[in-house]
């Protein structure tokens, strides 16, 4: 459930004050200081909430504790009747309910059902255990402790290990509205990256001269090697974090998300399964990629899955293969002369003609899925022979041992 926090009269002033306090707390956390937020002060029984400095880091599929503890400035108060509430910040003054506890009554909401529970490490512990972390869990969380008329809050930021990748569909560059960019990332096993994630990727060497949507509705792009077509060589014309002769993240600001069109910067995290390259008996057109992977108990890999395998599983293969969106790419961890340049990355051949160009295929096998051909199988024709200018129908292929 998502709710916007607003009030009339004096309540509106309190809402505005809350927003200032939350922003101040986040800034302090980034400087590594212990954050204590006091909403009501001056009373002998005020409740004080403490959360971890900085951020906590996990990965997709992991388990993480969002730390939060509280105590009273007066020792006469007990812990009975205390309401603990966790929410996720989705906008500056909009929150999505995550978890509520009042005495023995506990309730998780939405996608957090079955995954969120209190740590329960003694009196004053309001820490939340989050299991099977998803990409959508990334972001800022608020821990609120309420006892009668007293309440206090603290903020925790959950970050994820992963990789940022630029994306545009077959239709070409600058074709996506904000909503379409969200869908495109989801279809490729990702989410729209945050500005912080893009900036971290730029520090890690990401260089991309096409602007793309980010999750906050802004449009930016990272330039590690300044050049005239990509925002200039530095100076006054280089806007964005780190702008200057050394490059930076160029920032177009917040754009009209229903009318303007750009590419997307997506983010993905750890893979629960495995990506592997499959070289059939003969290279296949795109229409044969799904059957080739299915023969090995897998599906054609998505773009985000290939990027995650390259970044987090160190997949290195100097051979282009089909991906689920119809593009052909290959991952390079150790750059060499004949594999696309001097820098590591996922090389792209764009979107080749699906019927005329022939490649291998990158497949993704989910965890626990059996390989029906562990000895190695390929697709071909029982009568022998090979690809003869498309004269043989891939629909008639049968599994043959390699």
GROMACS .gro file of C-alpha atoms in nm:
model
  402
    1UNK     CA    1   0.000   0.000   0.000
    2UNK     CA    2   0.139   0.340  -0.098
    3UNK     CA    3   0.026   0.651   0.083
    4UNK     CA    4   0.109   1.019   0.051
    5UNK     CA    5   0.169   1.191   0.383
    6UNK     CA    6  -0.002   1.526   0.394
    7UNK     CA    7  -0.206   1.731   0.640
    8UNK     CA    8  -0.382   2.063   0.670
    9UNK     CA    9  -0.291   2.359   0.887
   10UNK     CA   10  -0.023   2.289   1.148
   11UNK     CA   11  -0.001   1.928   1.028
   12UNK     CA   12   0.132   2.047   0.695
   13UNK     CA   13   0.414   2.225   0.877
   14UNK     CA   14   0.499   1.902   1.057
   15UNK     CA   15   0.503   1.715   0.721
   16UNK     CA   16   0.741   1.971   0.576
   17UNK     CA   17   0.959   1.951   0.885
   18UNK     CA   18   0.969   1.570   0.849
   19UNK     CA   19   1.091   1.604   0.492
   20UNK     CA   20   1.375   1.836   0.601
   21UNK     CA   21   1.469   1.597   0.882
   22UNK     CA   22   1.476   1.296   0.648
   23UNK     CA   23   1.695   1.472   0.395
   24UNK     CA   24   1.929   1.595   0.668
   25UNK     CA   25   1.952   1.247   0.815
   26UNK     CA   26   2.038   1.094   0.476
   27UNK     CA   27   2.315   1.351   0.423
   28UNK     CA   28   2.461   1.278   0.765
   29UNK     CA   29   2.454   0.905   0.696
   30UNK     CA   30   2.652   0.955   0.376
   31UNK     CA   31   2.920   1.132   0.581
   32UNK     CA   32   2.947   0.820   0.794
   33UNK     CA   33   2.809   0.970   1.115
   34UNK     CA   34   2.572   0.789   1.346
   35UNK     CA   35   2.223   0.919   1.276
   36UNK     CA   36   1.980   0.993   1.558
   37UNK     CA   37   1.659   1.166   1.454
   38UNK     CA   38   1.450   1.337   1.724
   39UNK     CA   39   1.095   1.415   1.617
   40UNK     CA   40   0.967   1.510   1.964
   41UNK     CA   41   1.213   1.644   2.218
   42UNK     CA   42   1.194   1.805   2.558
   43UNK     CA   43   0.979   1.537   2.722
   44UNK     CA   44   1.138   1.317   2.986
   45UNK     CA   45   1.004   1.002   2.819
   46UNK     CA   46   1.098   1.077   2.455
   47UNK     CA   47   1.171   0.771   2.242
   48UNK     CA   48   1.496   0.779   2.044
   49UNK     CA   49   1.553   0.569   1.729
   50UNK     CA   50   1.902   0.481   1.607
   51UNK     CA   51   1.984   0.328   1.269
   52UNK     CA   52   2.310   0.230   1.100
   53UNK     CA   53   2.534   0.495   0.944
   54UNK     CA   54   2.583   0.488   0.568
   55UNK     CA   55   2.407   0.200   0.398
   56UNK     CA   56   2.367  -0.176   0.411
   57UNK     CA   57   2.457  -0.381   0.106
   58UNK     CA   58   2.312  -0.707  -0.023
   59UNK     CA   59   2.245  -0.877  -0.354
   60UNK     CA   60   1.948  -1.034  -0.530
   61UNK     CA   61   1.846  -1.351  -0.352
   62UNK     CA   62   2.036  -1.260  -0.035
   63UNK     CA   63   1.924  -1.202   0.324
   64UNK     CA   64   1.989  -0.868   0.491
   65UNK     CA   65   1.914  -0.704   0.826
   66UNK     CA   66   1.796  -0.342   0.817
   67UNK     CA   67   1.926  -0.229   1.158
   68UNK     CA   68   1.711  -0.018   1.389
   69UNK     CA   69   1.712   0.013   1.769
   70UNK     CA   70   1.526   0.241   2.007
   71UNK     CA   71   1.544   0.345   2.373
   72UNK     CA   72   1.381   0.593   2.607
   73UNK     CA   73   1.547   0.893   2.762
   74UNK     CA   74   1.365   0.804   3.083
   75UNK     CA   75   1.413   0.456   3.228
   76UNK     CA   76   1.055   0.440   3.359
   77UNK     CA   77   0.913   0.350   3.019
   78UNK     CA   78   0.863  -0.012   2.919
   79UNK     CA   79   0.842  -0.167   2.573
   80UNK     CA   80   0.480  -0.279   2.597
   81UNK     CA   81   0.236  -0.113   2.360
   82UNK     CA   82   0.507   0.005   2.122
   83UNK     CA   83   0.419   0.008   1.753
   84UNK     CA   84   0.702  -0.063   1.510
   85UNK     CA   85   0.650   0.032   1.148
   86UNK     CA   86   0.876  -0.003   0.845
   87UNK     CA   87   0.801   0.183   0.523
   88UNK     CA   88   0.987   0.232   0.197
   89UNK     CA   89   1.039   0.583   0.062
   90UNK     CA   90   0.903   0.593  -0.293
   91UNK     CA   91   0.889   0.974  -0.325
   92UNK     CA   92   1.007   1.256  -0.095
   93UNK     CA   93   0.674   1.249   0.094
   94UNK     CA   94   0.525   0.919  -0.022
   95UNK     CA   95   0.582   0.587   0.152
   96UNK     CA   96   0.495   0.222   0.081
   97UNK     CA   97   0.407   0.007   0.382
   98UNK     CA   98   0.650  -0.280   0.441
   99UNK     CA   99   0.593  -0.417   0.792
  100UNK     CA  100   0.399  -0.330   1.110
  101UNK     CA  101   0.424  -0.485   1.457
  102UNK     CA  102   0.215  -0.405   1.765
  103UNK     CA  103   0.287  -0.642   2.050
  104UNK     CA  104   0.243  -0.999   1.924
  105UNK     CA  105   0.059  -0.885   1.609
  106UNK     CA  106   0.288  -0.869   1.305
  107UNK     CA  107   0.199  -0.798   0.942
  108UNK     CA  108   0.399  -0.765   0.622
  109UNK     CA  109   0.258  -0.595   0.312
  110UNK     CA  110   0.263  -0.655  -0.063
  111UNK     CA  111   0.572  -0.821  -0.204
  112UNK     CA  112   0.725  -0.831   0.144
  113UNK     CA  113   0.480  -1.096   0.267
  114UNK     CA  114   0.668  -1.410   0.361
  115UNK     CA  115   1.004  -1.231   0.332
  116UNK     CA  116   1.008  -0.972   0.612
  117UNK     CA  117   1.018  -1.032   0.988
  118UNK     CA  118   1.155  -0.865   1.299
  119UNK     CA  119   1.497  -0.973   1.416
  120UNK     CA  120   1.377  -0.967   1.778
  121UNK     CA  121   1.721  -0.942   1.938
  122UNK     CA  122   1.603  -0.831   2.281
  123UNK     CA  123   1.416  -0.521   2.407
  124UNK     CA  124   1.457  -0.214   2.193
  125UNK     CA  125   1.543  -0.405   1.874
  126UNK     CA  126   1.326  -0.300   1.579
  127UNK     CA  127   1.560  -0.436   1.309
  128UNK     CA  128   1.394  -0.592   1.007
  129UNK     CA  129   1.518  -0.913   0.846
  130UNK     CA  130   1.454  -0.917   0.471
  131UNK     CA  131   1.497  -1.249   0.289
  132UNK     CA  132   1.524  -1.332  -0.080
  133UNK     CA  133   1.613  -0.973  -0.167
  134UNK     CA  134   1.482  -0.855  -0.504
  135UNK     CA  135   1.590  -0.579  -0.740
  136UNK     CA  136   1.282  -0.382  -0.638
  137UNK     CA  137   1.393  -0.381  -0.273
  138UNK     CA  138   1.670  -0.131  -0.351
  139UNK     CA  139   1.613   0.209  -0.187
  140UNK     CA  140   1.556   0.394   0.143
  141UNK     CA  141   1.354   0.258   0.432
  142UNK     CA  142   1.209   0.434   0.736
  143UNK     CA  143   1.194   0.273   1.080
  144UNK     CA  144   0.924   0.437   1.296
  145UNK     CA  145   0.869   0.367   1.665
  146UNK     CA  146   0.550   0.498   1.829
  147UNK     CA  147   0.444   0.482   2.194
  148UNK     CA  148   0.124   0.672   2.275
  149UNK     CA  149   0.196   1.030   2.165
  150UNK     CA  150   0.570   0.991   2.122
  151UNK     CA  151   0.737   0.875   1.804
  152UNK     CA  152   1.073   0.885   1.635
  153UNK     CA  153   1.209   0.765   1.301
  154UNK     CA  154   1.537   0.659   1.145
  155UNK     CA  155   1.642   0.593   0.787
  156UNK     CA  156   1.825   0.294   0.640
  157UNK     CA  157   1.946   0.275   0.280
  158UNK     CA  158   1.959  -0.068   0.115
  159UNK     CA  159   2.206  -0.090  -0.171
  160UNK     CA  160   2.261  -0.386  -0.402
  161UNK     CA  161   2.573  -0.528  -0.561
  162UNK     CA  162   2.529  -0.538  -0.934
  163UNK     CA  163   2.594  -0.373  -1.268
  164UNK     CA  164   2.448  -0.081  -1.466
  165UNK     CA  165   2.399  -0.132  -1.839
  166UNK     CA  166   2.270   0.101  -2.113
  167UNK     CA  167   1.981  -0.027  -2.320
  168UNK     CA  168   1.774   0.058  -2.625
  169UNK     CA  169   1.539  -0.178  -2.814
  170UNK     CA  170   1.548  -0.290  -3.176
  171UNK     CA  171   1.360   0.021  -3.285
  172UNK     CA  172   1.669   0.238  -3.237
  173UNK     CA  173   1.801   0.497  -2.998
  174UNK     CA  174   1.592   0.756  -2.818
  175UNK     CA  175   1.266   0.567  -2.862
  176UNK     CA  176   1.156   0.518  -2.498
  177UNK     CA  177   0.929   0.722  -2.276
  178UNK     CA  178   0.990   0.687  -1.902
  179UNK     CA  179   0.724   0.414  -1.864
  180UNK     CA  180   0.857   0.230  -2.169
  181UNK     CA  181   1.209   0.248  -2.026
  182UNK     CA  182   1.084   0.089  -1.703
  183UNK     CA  183   0.925  -0.195  -1.899
  184UNK     CA  184   1.231  -0.240  -2.121
  185UNK     CA  185   1.459  -0.282  -1.819
  186UNK     CA  186   1.215  -0.527  -1.656
  187UNK     CA  187   1.200  -0.734  -1.976
  188UNK     CA  188   1.580  -0.760  -1.971
  189UNK     CA  189   1.598  -0.873  -1.606
  190UNK     CA  190   1.663  -0.531  -1.457
  191UNK     CA  191   1.519  -0.212  -1.314
  192UNK     CA  192   1.589   0.149  -1.401
  193UNK     CA  193   1.917   0.248  -1.237
  194UNK     CA  194   1.933   0.522  -0.976
  195UNK     CA  195   2.147   0.833  -1.014
  196UNK     CA  196   2.375   0.699  -0.739
  197UNK     CA  197   2.418   0.367  -0.924
  198UNK     CA  198   2.498   0.545  -1.252
  199UNK     CA  199   2.753   0.767  -1.078
  200UNK     CA  200   2.917   0.460  -0.920
  201UNK     CA  201   2.929   0.292  -1.262
  202UNK     CA  202   3.092   0.604  -1.408
  203UNK     CA  203   3.357   0.593  -1.135
  204UNK     CA  204   3.409   0.229  -1.234
  205UNK     CA  205   3.476   0.331  -1.595
  206UNK     CA  206   3.135   0.329  -1.769
  207UNK     CA  207   3.147   0.552  -2.077
  208UNK     CA  208   2.830   0.590  -2.284
  209UNK     CA  209   2.750   0.880  -2.513
  210UNK     CA  210   2.372   0.841  -2.522
  211UNK     CA  211   2.136   0.988  -2.264
  212UNK     CA  212   1.904   0.755  -2.077
  213UNK     CA  213   1.625   0.757  -1.820
  214UNK     CA  214   1.698   0.694  -1.452
  215UNK     CA  215   1.452   0.580  -1.186
  216UNK     CA  216   1.397   0.932  -1.047
  217UNK     CA  217   1.279   1.059  -1.387
  218UNK     CA  218   1.601   1.240  -1.472
  219UNK     CA  219   1.800   1.185  -1.792
  220UNK     CA  220   2.178   1.149  -1.768
  221UNK     CA  221   2.476   0.977  -1.928
  222UNK     CA  222   2.831   0.895  -1.810
  223UNK     CA  223   3.144   1.008  -1.995
  224UNK     CA  224   3.480   0.873  -1.880
  225UNK     CA  225   3.668   0.995  -2.186
  226UNK     CA  226   3.560   1.353  -2.269
  227UNK     CA  227   3.506   1.430  -2.637
  228UNK     CA  228   3.320   1.691  -2.837
  229UNK     CA  229   3.017   1.479  -2.940
  230UNK     CA  230   2.958   1.380  -2.575
  231UNK     CA  231   2.911   1.709  -2.394
  232UNK     CA  232   3.240   1.869  -2.485
  233UNK     CA  233   3.589   1.846  -2.341
  234UNK     CA  234   3.502   1.996  -2.006
  235UNK     CA  235   3.458   2.341  -1.863
  236UNK     CA  236   3.139   2.542  -1.834
  237UNK     CA  237   2.948   2.328  -2.081
  238UNK     CA  238   2.993   2.007  -1.881
  239UNK     CA  239   2.705   1.968  -1.642
  240UNK     CA  240   2.661   1.692  -1.390
  241UNK     CA  241   2.855   1.513  -1.120
  242UNK     CA  242   3.224   1.500  -1.186
  243UNK     CA  243   3.194   1.724  -1.493
  244UNK     CA  244   3.516   1.869  -1.625
  245UNK     CA  245   3.822   1.771  -1.822
  246UNK     CA  246   3.821   1.431  -1.653
  247UNK     CA  247   3.470   1.353  -1.769
  248UNK     CA  248   3.161   1.312  -1.557
  249UNK     CA  249   2.794   1.226  -1.554
  250UNK     CA  250   2.615   1.468  -1.788
  251UNK     CA  251   2.271   1.561  -1.659
  252UNK     CA  252   1.971   1.680  -1.862
  253UNK     CA  253   1.767   1.719  -1.543
  254UNK     CA  254   1.410   1.595  -1.497
  255UNK     CA  255   1.229   1.552  -1.827
  256UNK     CA  256   0.866   1.515  -1.937
  257UNK     CA  257   0.828   1.141  -1.881
  258UNK     CA  258   0.530   1.088  -2.111
  259UNK     CA  259   0.644   1.288  -2.415
  260UNK     CA  260   1.022   1.293  -2.434
  261UNK     CA  261   1.210   0.983  -2.548
  262UNK     CA  262   1.556   0.859  -2.459
  263UNK     CA  263   1.741   0.533  -2.398
  264UNK     CA  264   1.749   0.365  -2.055
  265UNK     CA  265   2.012   0.289  -1.796
  266UNK     CA  266   1.918  -0.039  -1.629
  267UNK     CA  267   2.053  -0.211  -1.320
  268UNK     CA  268   2.069  -0.580  -1.241
  269UNK     CA  269   2.221  -0.789  -0.963
  270UNK     CA  270   2.342  -1.137  -0.879
  271UNK     CA  271   2.210  -1.426  -1.089
  272UNK     CA  272   2.055  -1.723  -0.911
  273UNK     CA  273   2.127  -1.940  -1.215
  274UNK     CA  274   2.397  -1.965  -1.481
  275UNK     CA  275   2.456  -1.813  -1.825
  276UNK     CA  276   2.652  -2.021  -2.075
  277UNK     CA  277   2.737  -2.003  -2.443
  278UNK     CA  278   2.592  -2.274  -2.663
  279UNK     CA  279   2.750  -2.346  -2.999
  280UNK     CA  280   2.513  -2.572  -3.193
  281UNK     CA  281   2.633  -2.806  -3.467
  282UNK     CA  282   2.581  -2.513  -3.701
  283UNK     CA  283   2.525  -2.143  -3.626
  284UNK     CA  284   2.153  -2.067  -3.607
  285UNK     CA  285   1.920  -1.782  -3.702
  286UNK     CA  286   1.736  -1.614  -3.419
  287UNK     CA  287   1.434  -1.841  -3.471
  288UNK     CA  288   1.646  -2.143  -3.376
  289UNK     CA  289   1.796  -1.990  -3.058
  290UNK     CA  290   1.510  -2.085  -2.825
  291UNK     CA  291   1.508  -2.450  -2.940
  292UNK     CA  292   1.885  -2.474  -2.901
  293UNK     CA  293   1.868  -2.351  -2.539
  294UNK     CA  294   1.560  -2.563  -2.460
  295UNK     CA  295   1.759  -2.872  -2.557
  296UNK     CA  296   1.987  -2.792  -2.264
  297UNK     CA  297   1.710  -2.717  -2.015
  298UNK     CA  298   1.755  -2.342  -2.052
  299UNK     CA  299   1.608  -2.029  -2.209
  300UNK     CA  300   1.771  -1.766  -2.427
  301UNK     CA  301   1.952  -1.526  -2.192
  302UNK     CA  302   1.831  -1.172  -2.145
  303UNK     CA  303   2.060  -0.871  -2.179
  304UNK     CA  304   2.069  -0.808  -1.804
  305UNK     CA  305   2.154  -1.173  -1.738
  306UNK     CA  306   2.452  -1.155  -1.974
  307UNK     CA  307   2.576  -0.834  -1.807
  308UNK     CA  308   2.540  -0.992  -1.462
  309UNK     CA  309   2.727  -1.304  -1.576
  310UNK     CA  310   3.004  -1.087  -1.718
  311UNK     CA  311   3.037  -0.860  -1.414
  312UNK     CA  312   2.963  -1.096  -1.125
  313UNK     CA  313   3.046  -1.442  -1.263
  314UNK     CA  314   3.335  -1.328  -1.486
  315UNK     CA  315   3.194  -1.483  -1.803
  316UNK     CA  316   3.445  -1.425  -2.085
  317UNK     CA  317   3.372  -1.539  -2.439
  318UNK     CA  318   3.502  -1.388  -2.761
  319UNK     CA  319   3.209  -1.519  -2.966
  320UNK     CA  320   2.888  -1.333  -3.045
  321UNK     CA  321   2.561  -1.503  -2.961
  322UNK     CA  322   2.189  -1.434  -2.977
  323UNK     CA  323   2.007  -1.288  -2.677
  324UNK     CA  324   1.634  -1.287  -2.602
  325UNK     CA  325   1.571  -0.937  -2.740
  326UNK     CA  326   1.716  -1.030  -3.080
  327UNK     CA  327   2.049  -0.859  -3.025
  328UNK     CA  328   2.388  -1.030  -3.061
  329UNK     CA  329   2.651  -0.966  -2.793
  330UNK     CA  330   2.950  -1.121  -2.620
  331UNK     CA  331   3.118  -1.064  -2.280
  332UNK     CA  332   3.487  -0.979  -2.242
  333UNK     CA  333   3.656  -0.983  -1.901
  334UNK     CA  334   4.015  -1.001  -2.031
  335UNK     CA  335   4.049  -0.763  -2.329
  336UNK     CA  336   4.252  -0.883  -2.626
  337UNK     CA  337   4.323  -0.745  -2.969
  338UNK     CA  338   4.072  -0.954  -3.166
  339UNK     CA  339   3.787  -0.923  -2.916
  340UNK     CA  340   3.667  -0.568  -2.953
  341UNK     CA  341   3.916  -0.334  -2.797
  342UNK     CA  342   4.126  -0.266  -2.491
  343UNK     CA  343   3.858  -0.238  -2.226
  344UNK     CA  344   3.647  -0.509  -2.062
  345UNK     CA  345   3.273  -0.502  -2.124
  346UNK     CA  346   2.985  -0.658  -2.310
  347UNK     CA  347   3.032  -0.599  -2.682
  348UNK     CA  348   2.725  -0.546  -2.897
  349UNK     CA  349   2.668  -0.621  -3.265
  350UNK     CA  350   2.333  -0.448  -3.247
  351UNK     CA  351   2.023  -0.621  -3.382
  352UNK     CA  352   2.129  -0.832  -3.684
  353UNK     CA  353   1.884  -0.961  -3.942
  354UNK     CA  354   1.708  -1.235  -3.748
  355UNK     CA  355   1.668  -1.465  -4.046
  356UNK     CA  356   1.994  -1.416  -4.235
  357UNK     CA  357   2.262  -1.377  -3.969
  358UNK     CA  358   2.379  -1.697  -3.797
  359UNK     CA  359   2.530  -1.712  -3.447
  360UNK     CA  360   2.557  -1.930  -3.143
  361UNK     CA  361   2.335  -1.841  -2.849
  362UNK     CA  362   2.376  -1.739  -2.484
  363UNK     CA  363   2.145  -1.944  -2.264
  364UNK     CA  364   2.031  -1.904  -1.904
  365UNK     CA  365   1.956  -2.207  -1.687
  366UNK     CA  366   1.759  -2.141  -1.369
  367UNK     CA  367   1.886  -2.289  -1.042
  368UNK     CA  368   1.777  -2.649  -0.996
  369UNK     CA  369   1.682  -2.694  -1.361
  370UNK     CA  370   1.831  -3.019  -1.495
  371UNK     CA  371   2.048  -3.034  -1.804
  372UNK     CA  372   1.878  -3.296  -2.023
  373UNK     CA  373   2.195  -3.338  -2.228
  374UNK     CA  374   2.489  -3.330  -1.983
  375UNK     CA  375   2.708  -3.515  -2.229
  376UNK     CA  376   2.660  -3.240  -2.487
  377UNK     CA  377   2.387  -3.223  -2.748
  378UNK     CA  378   2.319  -3.005  -3.045
  379UNK     CA  379   2.038  -2.956  -3.291
  380UNK     CA  380   2.052  -3.095  -3.642
  381UNK     CA  381   1.888  -3.336  -3.887
  382UNK     CA  382   1.890  -3.708  -3.833
  383UNK     CA  383   1.984  -3.759  -4.196
  384UNK     CA  384   2.305  -3.564  -4.154
  385UNK     CA  385   2.417  -3.263  -4.352
  386UNK     CA  386   2.429  -2.904  -4.237
  387UNK     CA  387   2.284  -2.565  -4.298
  388UNK     CA  388   2.238  -2.537  -4.672
  389UNK     CA  389   2.142  -2.179  -4.739
  390UNK     CA  390   1.833  -2.210  -4.524
  391UNK     CA  391   1.695  -2.501  -4.726
  392UNK     CA  392   1.641  -2.712  -4.413
  393UNK     CA  393   1.363  -2.614  -4.175
  394UNK     CA  394   1.484  -2.555  -3.815
  395UNK     CA  395   1.138  -2.663  -3.694
  396UNK     CA  396   1.225  -3.015  -3.808
  397UNK     CA  397   1.543  -3.035  -3.601
  398UNK     CA  398   1.594  -3.325  -3.364
  399UNK     CA  399   1.847  -3.354  -3.079
  400UNK     CA  400   2.177  -3.510  -3.186
  401UNK     CA  401   2.476  -3.584  -2.967
  402UNK     CA  402   2.769  -3.356  -3.044
   0.00000   0.00000   0.00000
